Short mmCIF file of N, CA, C and O in Angstrom, two decimals:
data_model
loop_
_atom_site.label_atom_id
_atom_site.label_comp_id
_atom_site.label_asym_id
_atom_site.label_seq_id
_atom_site.Cartn_x
_atom_site.Cartn_y
_atom_site.Cartn_z
N ALA A 1 6.53 -14.27 4.64
CA ALA A 1 5.46 -15.25 4.62
C ALA A 1 4.61 -15.14 5.89
O ALA A 1 3.41 -15.29 5.84
N GLU A 2 5.27 -14.86 7.02
CA GLU A 2 4.53 -14.75 8.27
C GLU A 2 3.56 -13.57 8.24
O GLU A 2 2.43 -13.69 8.69
N TRP A 3 4.03 -12.42 7.69
CA TRP A 3 3.17 -11.24 7.66
C TRP A 3 1.97 -11.48 6.74
O TRP A 3 0.86 -11.08 7.06
N LYS A 4 2.20 -12.15 5.62
CA LYS A 4 1.09 -12.43 4.70
C LYS A 4 0.01 -13.27 5.39
O LYS A 4 -1.18 -13.00 5.26
N ALA A 5 0.45 -14.28 6.12
CA ALA A 5 -0.51 -15.13 6.83
C ALA A 5 -1.20 -14.35 7.95
O ALA A 5 -2.42 -14.47 8.13
N GLU A 6 -0.44 -13.55 8.65
CA GLU A 6 -1.02 -12.73 9.73
C GLU A 6 -2.02 -11.72 9.17
O GLU A 6 -3.09 -11.51 9.73
N TRP A 7 -1.68 -11.11 8.03
CA TRP A 7 -2.57 -10.14 7.37
C TRP A 7 -3.86 -10.83 6.92
O TRP A 7 -4.95 -10.32 7.13
N ALA A 8 -3.73 -11.98 6.29
CA ALA A 8 -4.89 -12.71 5.79
C ALA A 8 -5.80 -13.16 6.94
O ALA A 8 -7.02 -13.11 6.83
N ASP A 9 -5.18 -13.59 8.04
CA ASP A 9 -5.94 -14.04 9.20
C ASP A 9 -6.67 -12.86 9.86
O ASP A 9 -7.83 -12.99 10.24
N GLY A 10 -5.98 -11.72 9.98
CA GLY A 10 -6.59 -10.52 10.54
C GLY A 10 -6.90 -10.57 12.02
O GLY A 10 -7.62 -9.73 12.53
N GLU A 11 -6.34 -11.54 12.71
CA GLU A 11 -6.64 -11.72 14.14
C GLU A 11 -5.72 -10.94 15.06
O GLU A 11 -6.14 -10.53 16.14
N SER A 12 -4.46 -10.73 14.66
CA SER A 12 -3.53 -10.04 15.55
C SER A 12 -3.90 -8.57 15.65
O SER A 12 -4.60 -8.02 14.79
N GLU A 13 -3.42 -7.94 16.70
CA GLU A 13 -3.74 -6.52 16.92
C GLU A 13 -3.20 -5.65 15.78
O GLU A 13 -3.90 -4.77 15.29
N ARG A 14 -1.96 -5.91 15.36
CA ARG A 14 -1.40 -5.06 14.30
C ARG A 14 -2.09 -5.29 12.97
O ARG A 14 -2.32 -4.34 12.22
N ALA A 15 -2.46 -6.52 12.66
CA ALA A 15 -3.20 -6.78 11.41
C ALA A 15 -4.58 -6.13 11.46
O ALA A 15 -5.03 -5.53 10.48
N ARG A 16 -5.22 -6.22 12.61
CA ARG A 16 -6.54 -5.61 12.76
C ARG A 16 -6.46 -4.09 12.58
O ARG A 16 -7.27 -3.49 11.87
N LEU A 17 -5.45 -3.45 13.19
CA LEU A 17 -5.28 -2.00 13.05
C LEU A 17 -4.94 -1.62 11.62
O LEU A 17 -5.44 -0.61 11.10
N MET A 18 -4.09 -2.41 10.97
CA MET A 18 -3.74 -2.12 9.57
C MET A 18 -4.97 -2.24 8.68
O MET A 18 -5.19 -1.41 7.80
N HIS A 19 -5.80 -3.26 8.89
CA HIS A 19 -7.03 -3.41 8.11
C HIS A 19 -7.97 -2.24 8.36
O HIS A 19 -8.57 -1.70 7.44
N GLU A 20 -8.09 -1.86 9.62
CA GLU A 20 -9.02 -0.80 10.01
C GLU A 20 -8.62 0.55 9.41
O GLU A 20 -9.47 1.35 9.03
N HIS A 21 -7.32 0.80 9.32
CA HIS A 21 -6.83 2.10 8.85
C HIS A 21 -6.13 2.00 7.49
O HIS A 21 -5.29 2.84 7.17
N GLU A 22 -6.49 1.01 6.73
CA GLU A 22 -5.87 0.79 5.42
C GLU A 22 -6.14 1.97 4.49
O GLU A 22 -7.27 2.42 4.37
N TYR A 23 -5.11 2.46 3.87
CA TYR A 23 -5.26 3.56 2.91
C TYR A 23 -4.69 3.20 1.54
O TYR A 23 -4.65 4.02 0.65
N ILE A 24 -4.28 1.96 1.38
CA ILE A 24 -3.80 1.46 0.09
C ILE A 24 -4.81 0.43 -0.37
O ILE A 24 -5.03 -0.58 0.31
N LYS A 25 -5.44 0.69 -1.48
CA LYS A 25 -6.53 -0.17 -1.95
C LYS A 25 -6.22 -0.72 -3.34
O LYS A 25 -5.68 -0.02 -4.18
N LEU A 26 -6.62 -1.96 -3.55
CA LEU A 26 -6.51 -2.59 -4.87
C LEU A 26 -7.66 -2.08 -5.72
O LEU A 26 -8.82 -2.19 -5.34
N CYS A 27 -7.33 -1.49 -6.88
CA CYS A 27 -8.37 -0.94 -7.77
C CYS A 27 -8.83 -1.95 -8.81
O CYS A 27 -9.93 -1.86 -9.32
N GLY A 28 -7.94 -2.84 -9.18
CA GLY A 28 -8.24 -3.78 -10.25
C GLY A 28 -6.94 -4.17 -10.93
O GLY A 28 -5.89 -4.17 -10.31
N SER A 29 -7.03 -4.46 -12.21
CA SER A 29 -5.85 -4.87 -12.98
C SER A 29 -5.65 -3.95 -14.16
O SER A 29 -6.62 -3.43 -14.72
N ASP A 30 -4.40 -3.81 -14.55
CA ASP A 30 -4.11 -3.03 -15.76
C ASP A 30 -4.23 -3.94 -16.98
O ASP A 30 -4.60 -5.11 -16.87
N ARG A 31 -3.93 -3.42 -18.15
CA ARG A 31 -4.11 -4.21 -19.38
C ARG A 31 -3.17 -5.40 -19.46
O ARG A 31 -3.38 -6.31 -20.26
N ASN A 32 -2.11 -5.40 -18.65
CA ASN A 32 -1.19 -6.54 -18.61
C ASN A 32 -1.60 -7.58 -17.57
O ASN A 32 -0.93 -8.58 -17.41
N GLY A 33 -2.67 -7.30 -16.84
CA GLY A 33 -3.12 -8.22 -15.81
C GLY A 33 -2.44 -8.02 -14.47
O GLY A 33 -2.58 -8.85 -13.57
N CYS A 34 -1.72 -6.92 -14.32
CA CYS A 34 -1.04 -6.64 -13.06
C CYS A 34 -1.93 -5.79 -12.16
O CYS A 34 -2.73 -4.99 -12.64
N PRO A 35 -1.78 -5.94 -10.85
CA PRO A 35 -2.64 -5.20 -9.93
C PRO A 35 -2.37 -3.70 -9.97
O PRO A 35 -1.23 -3.27 -10.14
N VAL A 36 -3.43 -2.92 -9.83
CA VAL A 36 -3.34 -1.46 -9.76
C VAL A 36 -3.77 -1.06 -8.36
O VAL A 36 -4.86 -1.42 -7.91
N TYR A 37 -2.91 -0.34 -7.66
CA TYR A 37 -3.20 0.11 -6.31
C TYR A 37 -3.34 1.62 -6.28
O TYR A 37 -2.63 2.33 -6.98
N VAL A 38 -4.26 2.10 -5.43
CA VAL A 38 -4.36 3.53 -5.17
C VAL A 38 -3.91 3.73 -3.72
O VAL A 38 -4.34 3.03 -2.81
N HIS A 39 -2.97 4.65 -3.55
CA HIS A 39 -2.44 4.99 -2.23
C HIS A 39 -3.10 6.32 -1.84
O HIS A 39 -2.73 7.37 -2.35
N GLN A 40 -4.06 6.25 -0.95
CA GLN A 40 -4.80 7.46 -0.54
C GLN A 40 -4.08 8.09 0.65
O GLN A 40 -4.51 7.99 1.78
N MET A 41 -2.97 8.77 0.34
CA MET A 41 -2.10 9.31 1.38
C MET A 41 -2.81 10.34 2.26
O MET A 41 -2.57 10.41 3.45
N VAL A 42 -3.68 11.14 1.67
CA VAL A 42 -4.38 12.16 2.45
C VAL A 42 -5.45 11.51 3.34
O VAL A 42 -5.74 12.00 4.43
N GLN A 43 -6.02 10.42 2.88
CA GLN A 43 -7.06 9.75 3.67
C GLN A 43 -6.46 8.93 4.82
O GLN A 43 -7.14 8.65 5.79
N GLY A 44 -5.22 8.53 4.66
CA GLY A 44 -4.58 7.72 5.68
C GLY A 44 -3.68 8.54 6.57
O GLY A 44 -3.50 9.74 6.39
N ASP A 45 -3.10 7.88 7.52
CA ASP A 45 -2.15 8.52 8.44
C ASP A 45 -1.01 7.54 8.68
O ASP A 45 -0.95 6.88 9.71
N PRO A 46 -0.10 7.43 7.69
CA PRO A 46 1.00 6.46 7.81
C PRO A 46 1.84 6.65 9.07
O PRO A 46 2.26 5.68 9.69
N VAL A 47 2.07 7.91 9.46
CA VAL A 47 2.88 8.17 10.65
C VAL A 47 2.14 7.67 11.89
O VAL A 47 2.73 7.02 12.76
N GLY A 48 0.84 7.95 11.98
CA GLY A 48 0.05 7.49 13.12
C GLY A 48 -0.05 5.97 13.17
O GLY A 48 0.04 5.37 14.24
N ILE A 49 -0.22 5.36 12.00
CA ILE A 49 -0.28 3.90 11.94
C ILE A 49 1.05 3.30 12.39
O ILE A 49 1.09 2.35 13.18
N ALA A 50 2.15 3.88 11.90
CA ALA A 50 3.48 3.39 12.29
C ALA A 50 3.69 3.54 13.79
O ALA A 50 4.30 2.69 14.43
N ARG A 51 3.17 4.61 14.37
CA ARG A 51 3.28 4.81 15.81
C ARG A 51 2.52 3.72 16.57
O ARG A 51 2.96 3.24 17.61
N GLU A 52 1.37 3.29 16.04
CA GLU A 52 0.55 2.30 16.72
C GLU A 52 1.04 0.86 16.52
O GLU A 52 1.00 0.06 17.45
N VAL A 53 1.44 0.53 15.30
CA VAL A 53 1.80 -0.87 15.01
C VAL A 53 3.30 -1.07 14.78
O VAL A 53 3.75 -2.19 14.65
N GLY A 54 4.05 0.02 14.68
CA GLY A 54 5.49 -0.05 14.45
C GLY A 54 5.83 0.18 12.98
O GLY A 54 5.09 -0.22 12.09
N GLU A 55 6.95 0.85 12.77
CA GLU A 55 7.39 1.14 11.40
C GLU A 55 7.62 -0.13 10.60
O GLU A 55 7.35 -0.18 9.41
N GLU A 56 8.14 -1.16 11.26
CA GLU A 56 8.41 -2.42 10.57
C GLU A 56 7.15 -2.99 9.94
O GLU A 56 7.18 -3.47 8.80
N THR A 57 6.03 -2.91 10.64
CA THR A 57 4.77 -3.45 10.12
C THR A 57 4.33 -2.68 8.89
O THR A 57 3.90 -3.27 7.89
N VAL A 58 4.45 -1.36 8.93
CA VAL A 58 4.07 -0.54 7.77
C VAL A 58 4.98 -0.86 6.58
O VAL A 58 4.51 -1.03 5.45
N LEU A 59 6.28 -0.99 6.84
CA LEU A 59 7.21 -1.32 5.76
C LEU A 59 6.94 -2.73 5.22
O LEU A 59 7.00 -2.95 4.00
N LEU A 60 6.64 -3.68 6.10
CA LEU A 60 6.29 -5.03 5.64
C LEU A 60 5.07 -4.99 4.73
O LEU A 60 5.00 -5.72 3.74
N HIS A 61 4.12 -4.14 5.08
CA HIS A 61 2.92 -4.03 4.26
C HIS A 61 3.24 -3.47 2.87
O HIS A 61 2.75 -3.99 1.87
N TYR A 62 4.08 -2.44 2.81
CA TYR A 62 4.51 -1.91 1.52
C TYR A 62 5.24 -2.97 0.71
O TYR A 62 5.00 -3.14 -0.49
N ILE A 63 6.14 -3.68 1.36
CA ILE A 63 6.91 -4.72 0.66
C ILE A 63 5.97 -5.80 0.15
O ILE A 63 6.14 -6.29 -0.98
N TRP A 64 4.97 -6.18 0.94
CA TRP A 64 4.00 -7.19 0.51
C TRP A 64 3.29 -6.74 -0.76
O TRP A 64 3.10 -7.52 -1.69
N ILE A 65 2.89 -5.47 -0.82
CA ILE A 65 2.23 -4.96 -2.02
C ILE A 65 3.17 -5.02 -3.22
O ILE A 65 2.78 -5.44 -4.31
N PHE A 66 4.42 -4.61 -3.03
CA PHE A 66 5.39 -4.68 -4.13
C PHE A 66 5.62 -6.12 -4.58
O PHE A 66 5.77 -6.40 -5.77
N GLU A 67 5.64 -7.05 -3.63
CA GLU A 67 5.78 -8.47 -3.98
C GLU A 67 4.60 -8.95 -4.80
O GLU A 67 4.76 -9.72 -5.74
N GLU A 68 3.39 -8.52 -4.44
CA GLU A 68 2.20 -8.89 -5.21
C GLU A 68 2.34 -8.39 -6.65
O GLU A 68 2.00 -9.10 -7.60
N GLN A 69 2.83 -7.17 -6.80
CA GLN A 69 2.98 -6.61 -8.14
C GLN A 69 4.04 -7.36 -8.94
O GLN A 69 3.82 -7.70 -10.10
N THR A 70 5.19 -7.62 -8.33
CA THR A 70 6.25 -8.30 -9.09
C THR A 70 5.87 -9.75 -9.39
O THR A 70 6.24 -10.27 -10.44
N THR A 71 5.13 -10.40 -8.49
CA THR A 71 4.65 -11.75 -8.76
C THR A 71 3.72 -11.76 -9.96
O THR A 71 3.80 -12.64 -10.83
N ALA A 72 2.83 -10.77 -10.02
CA ALA A 72 1.90 -10.68 -11.16
C ALA A 72 2.66 -10.37 -12.45
O ALA A 72 2.34 -10.93 -13.51
N MET A 73 3.67 -9.51 -12.37
CA MET A 73 4.47 -9.20 -13.57
C MET A 73 5.19 -10.45 -14.07
O MET A 73 5.23 -10.72 -15.27
N ARG A 74 5.75 -11.22 -13.15
CA ARG A 74 6.46 -12.46 -13.53
C ARG A 74 5.49 -13.45 -14.15
O ARG A 74 5.80 -14.10 -15.16
N ALA A 75 4.31 -13.59 -13.56
CA ALA A 75 3.31 -14.52 -14.09
C ALA A 75 2.91 -14.12 -15.52
O ALA A 75 2.77 -15.00 -16.39
N GLN A 76 2.73 -12.83 -15.75
CA GLN A 76 2.39 -12.36 -17.10
C GLN A 76 3.52 -12.62 -18.07
O GLN A 76 3.28 -12.99 -19.22
N PHE A 77 4.76 -12.45 -17.62
CA PHE A 77 5.91 -12.73 -18.48
C PHE A 77 5.94 -14.21 -18.86
O PHE A 77 6.13 -14.56 -20.03
N LEU A 78 5.74 -15.08 -17.88
CA LEU A 78 5.76 -16.52 -18.15
C LEU A 78 4.60 -16.93 -19.04
O LEU A 78 4.73 -17.85 -19.85
N LYS A 79 3.48 -16.25 -18.91
CA LYS A 79 2.29 -16.58 -19.71
C LYS A 79 2.42 -16.11 -21.16
O LYS A 79 2.06 -16.83 -22.09
N THR A 80 2.96 -14.89 -21.33
CA THR A 80 2.98 -14.28 -22.66
C THR A 80 4.34 -14.27 -23.34
O THR A 80 4.43 -14.10 -24.54
N GLY A 81 5.40 -14.40 -22.54
CA GLY A 81 6.75 -14.31 -23.10
C GLY A 81 7.19 -12.87 -23.32
O GLY A 81 8.28 -12.62 -23.83
N ARG A 82 6.35 -11.92 -22.94
CA ARG A 82 6.70 -10.50 -23.07
C ARG A 82 7.00 -9.92 -21.68
O ARG A 82 6.32 -10.22 -20.72
N VAL A 83 8.01 -9.06 -21.63
CA VAL A 83 8.37 -8.40 -20.39
C VAL A 83 7.33 -7.33 -20.08
O VAL A 83 7.01 -6.50 -20.93
N VAL A 84 6.79 -7.37 -18.87
CA VAL A 84 5.84 -6.34 -18.44
C VAL A 84 6.66 -5.17 -17.92
O VAL A 84 7.49 -5.34 -17.02
N PRO A 85 6.46 -3.98 -18.50
CA PRO A 85 7.32 -2.84 -18.15
C PRO A 85 7.15 -2.31 -16.73
O PRO A 85 8.00 -1.59 -16.23
N GLY A 86 6.08 -2.63 -16.06
CA GLY A 86 5.87 -2.14 -14.71
C GLY A 86 4.42 -2.24 -14.31
O GLY A 86 3.59 -2.73 -15.07
N CYS A 87 4.13 -1.77 -13.13
CA CYS A 87 2.75 -1.76 -12.61
C CYS A 87 2.32 -0.33 -12.37
O CYS A 87 3.13 0.57 -12.29
N VAL A 88 1.04 -0.17 -12.19
CA VAL A 88 0.47 1.16 -11.96
C VAL A 88 0.19 1.33 -10.48
O VAL A 88 -0.47 0.50 -9.86
N ASP A 89 0.72 2.42 -9.92
CA ASP A 89 0.39 2.85 -8.56
C ASP A 89 -0.11 4.28 -8.67
O ASP A 89 0.52 5.13 -9.30
N ILE A 90 -1.26 4.54 -8.10
CA ILE A 90 -1.83 5.87 -8.12
C ILE A 90 -1.70 6.45 -6.72
O ILE A 90 -2.17 5.85 -5.75
N TYR A 91 -1.06 7.60 -6.61
CA TYR A 91 -0.89 8.25 -5.32
C TYR A 91 -1.83 9.45 -5.24
O TYR A 91 -1.64 10.44 -5.95
N ASP A 92 -2.84 9.32 -4.41
CA ASP A 92 -3.80 10.40 -4.21
C ASP A 92 -3.30 11.26 -3.06
O ASP A 92 -3.46 10.93 -1.89
N THR A 93 -2.69 12.37 -3.41
CA THR A 93 -2.20 13.29 -2.39
C THR A 93 -3.20 14.41 -2.15
O THR A 93 -2.96 15.28 -1.32
N GLY A 94 -4.30 14.37 -2.87
CA GLY A 94 -5.37 15.35 -2.66
C GLY A 94 -5.02 16.69 -3.27
O GLY A 94 -3.87 17.05 -3.44
N ASN A 95 -6.03 17.42 -3.63
CA ASN A 95 -5.87 18.77 -4.14
C ASN A 95 -6.72 19.67 -3.26
O ASN A 95 -7.78 20.12 -3.65
N TYR A 96 -6.22 19.87 -2.07
CA TYR A 96 -6.98 20.62 -1.08
C TYR A 96 -6.33 21.97 -0.80
O TYR A 96 -6.40 22.47 0.32
N ALA A 97 -5.70 22.55 -1.81
CA ALA A 97 -4.97 23.80 -1.63
C ALA A 97 -5.87 24.95 -1.19
O ALA A 97 -5.42 25.90 -0.58
N GLY A 98 -7.16 24.89 -1.50
CA GLY A 98 -8.08 25.96 -1.13
C GLY A 98 -8.46 25.96 0.34
O GLY A 98 -8.98 26.94 0.85
N LEU A 99 -8.19 24.87 1.03
CA LEU A 99 -8.53 24.79 2.45
C LEU A 99 -7.35 25.26 3.29
O LEU A 99 -6.22 24.85 3.05
N PRO A 100 -7.58 26.13 4.25
CA PRO A 100 -6.48 26.63 5.08
C PRO A 100 -5.76 25.51 5.81
O PRO A 100 -6.38 24.69 6.49
N GLY A 101 -4.44 25.46 5.65
CA GLY A 101 -3.61 24.49 6.35
C GLY A 101 -3.69 23.07 5.83
O GLY A 101 -3.10 22.17 6.42
N ALA A 102 -4.39 22.84 4.72
CA ALA A 102 -4.58 21.48 4.23
C ALA A 102 -3.30 20.87 3.68
O ALA A 102 -3.01 19.71 3.92
N VAL A 103 -2.53 21.64 2.93
CA VAL A 103 -1.32 21.10 2.30
C VAL A 103 -0.28 20.71 3.36
O VAL A 103 0.23 19.58 3.33
N PRO A 104 0.06 21.58 4.31
CA PRO A 104 1.02 21.15 5.34
C PRO A 104 0.52 19.94 6.14
O PRO A 104 1.29 19.06 6.49
N ARG A 105 -0.78 19.90 6.41
CA ARG A 105 -1.36 18.77 7.16
C ARG A 105 -1.21 17.48 6.34
O ARG A 105 -0.85 16.43 6.88
N ALA A 106 -1.47 17.57 5.04
CA ALA A 106 -1.35 16.39 4.18
C ALA A 106 0.11 15.93 4.10
O ALA A 106 0.39 14.74 4.19
N LEU A 107 1.02 16.87 3.90
CA LEU A 107 2.43 16.49 3.78
C LEU A 107 2.98 15.94 5.10
O LEU A 107 3.88 15.11 5.08
N ALA A 108 2.45 16.37 6.20
CA ALA A 108 2.91 15.86 7.50
C ALA A 108 2.54 14.39 7.69
O ALA A 108 3.14 13.70 8.51
N LYS A 109 1.55 13.90 6.94
CA LYS A 109 1.11 12.51 7.07
C LYS A 109 1.96 11.54 6.26
O LYS A 109 1.84 10.34 6.41
N VAL A 110 2.77 12.06 5.34
CA VAL A 110 3.53 11.20 4.44
C VAL A 110 4.92 10.98 5.02
O VAL A 110 5.67 11.92 5.22
N PRO A 111 5.29 9.71 5.32
CA PRO A 111 6.62 9.45 5.86
C PRO A 111 7.65 9.43 4.72
O PRO A 111 7.62 8.57 3.86
N TYR A 112 8.51 10.40 4.71
CA TYR A 112 9.59 10.44 3.71
C TYR A 112 10.81 9.78 4.31
O TYR A 112 11.49 10.35 5.12
N TYR A 113 11.06 8.52 3.93
CA TYR A 113 12.19 7.78 4.52
C TYR A 113 13.45 8.11 3.79
O TYR A 113 13.64 7.99 2.67
#
């Protein structure tokens, strides 16, 4: 709850940096009314962001997005009585294979926990 309020306020240094370097964007809703997010991994630098604001902040942000999705799925279930099978996440890892060194550079940005 604290991170959500801090994120919405945008005043703290870590919230400001996360907003400034955000690479996960809300695209809209799927046919079930659940949020669709695009994770632009090549456009972002999760490792660099984690270095600046801390790994915990990056993980809190991921968890917040997952909570938004599960909250929307639950709301749709309560509204329709049908189980929503899941949400859509689009991971843009880029197709930059023609550029020298692009693939290793892109993979170096993705934190594999």
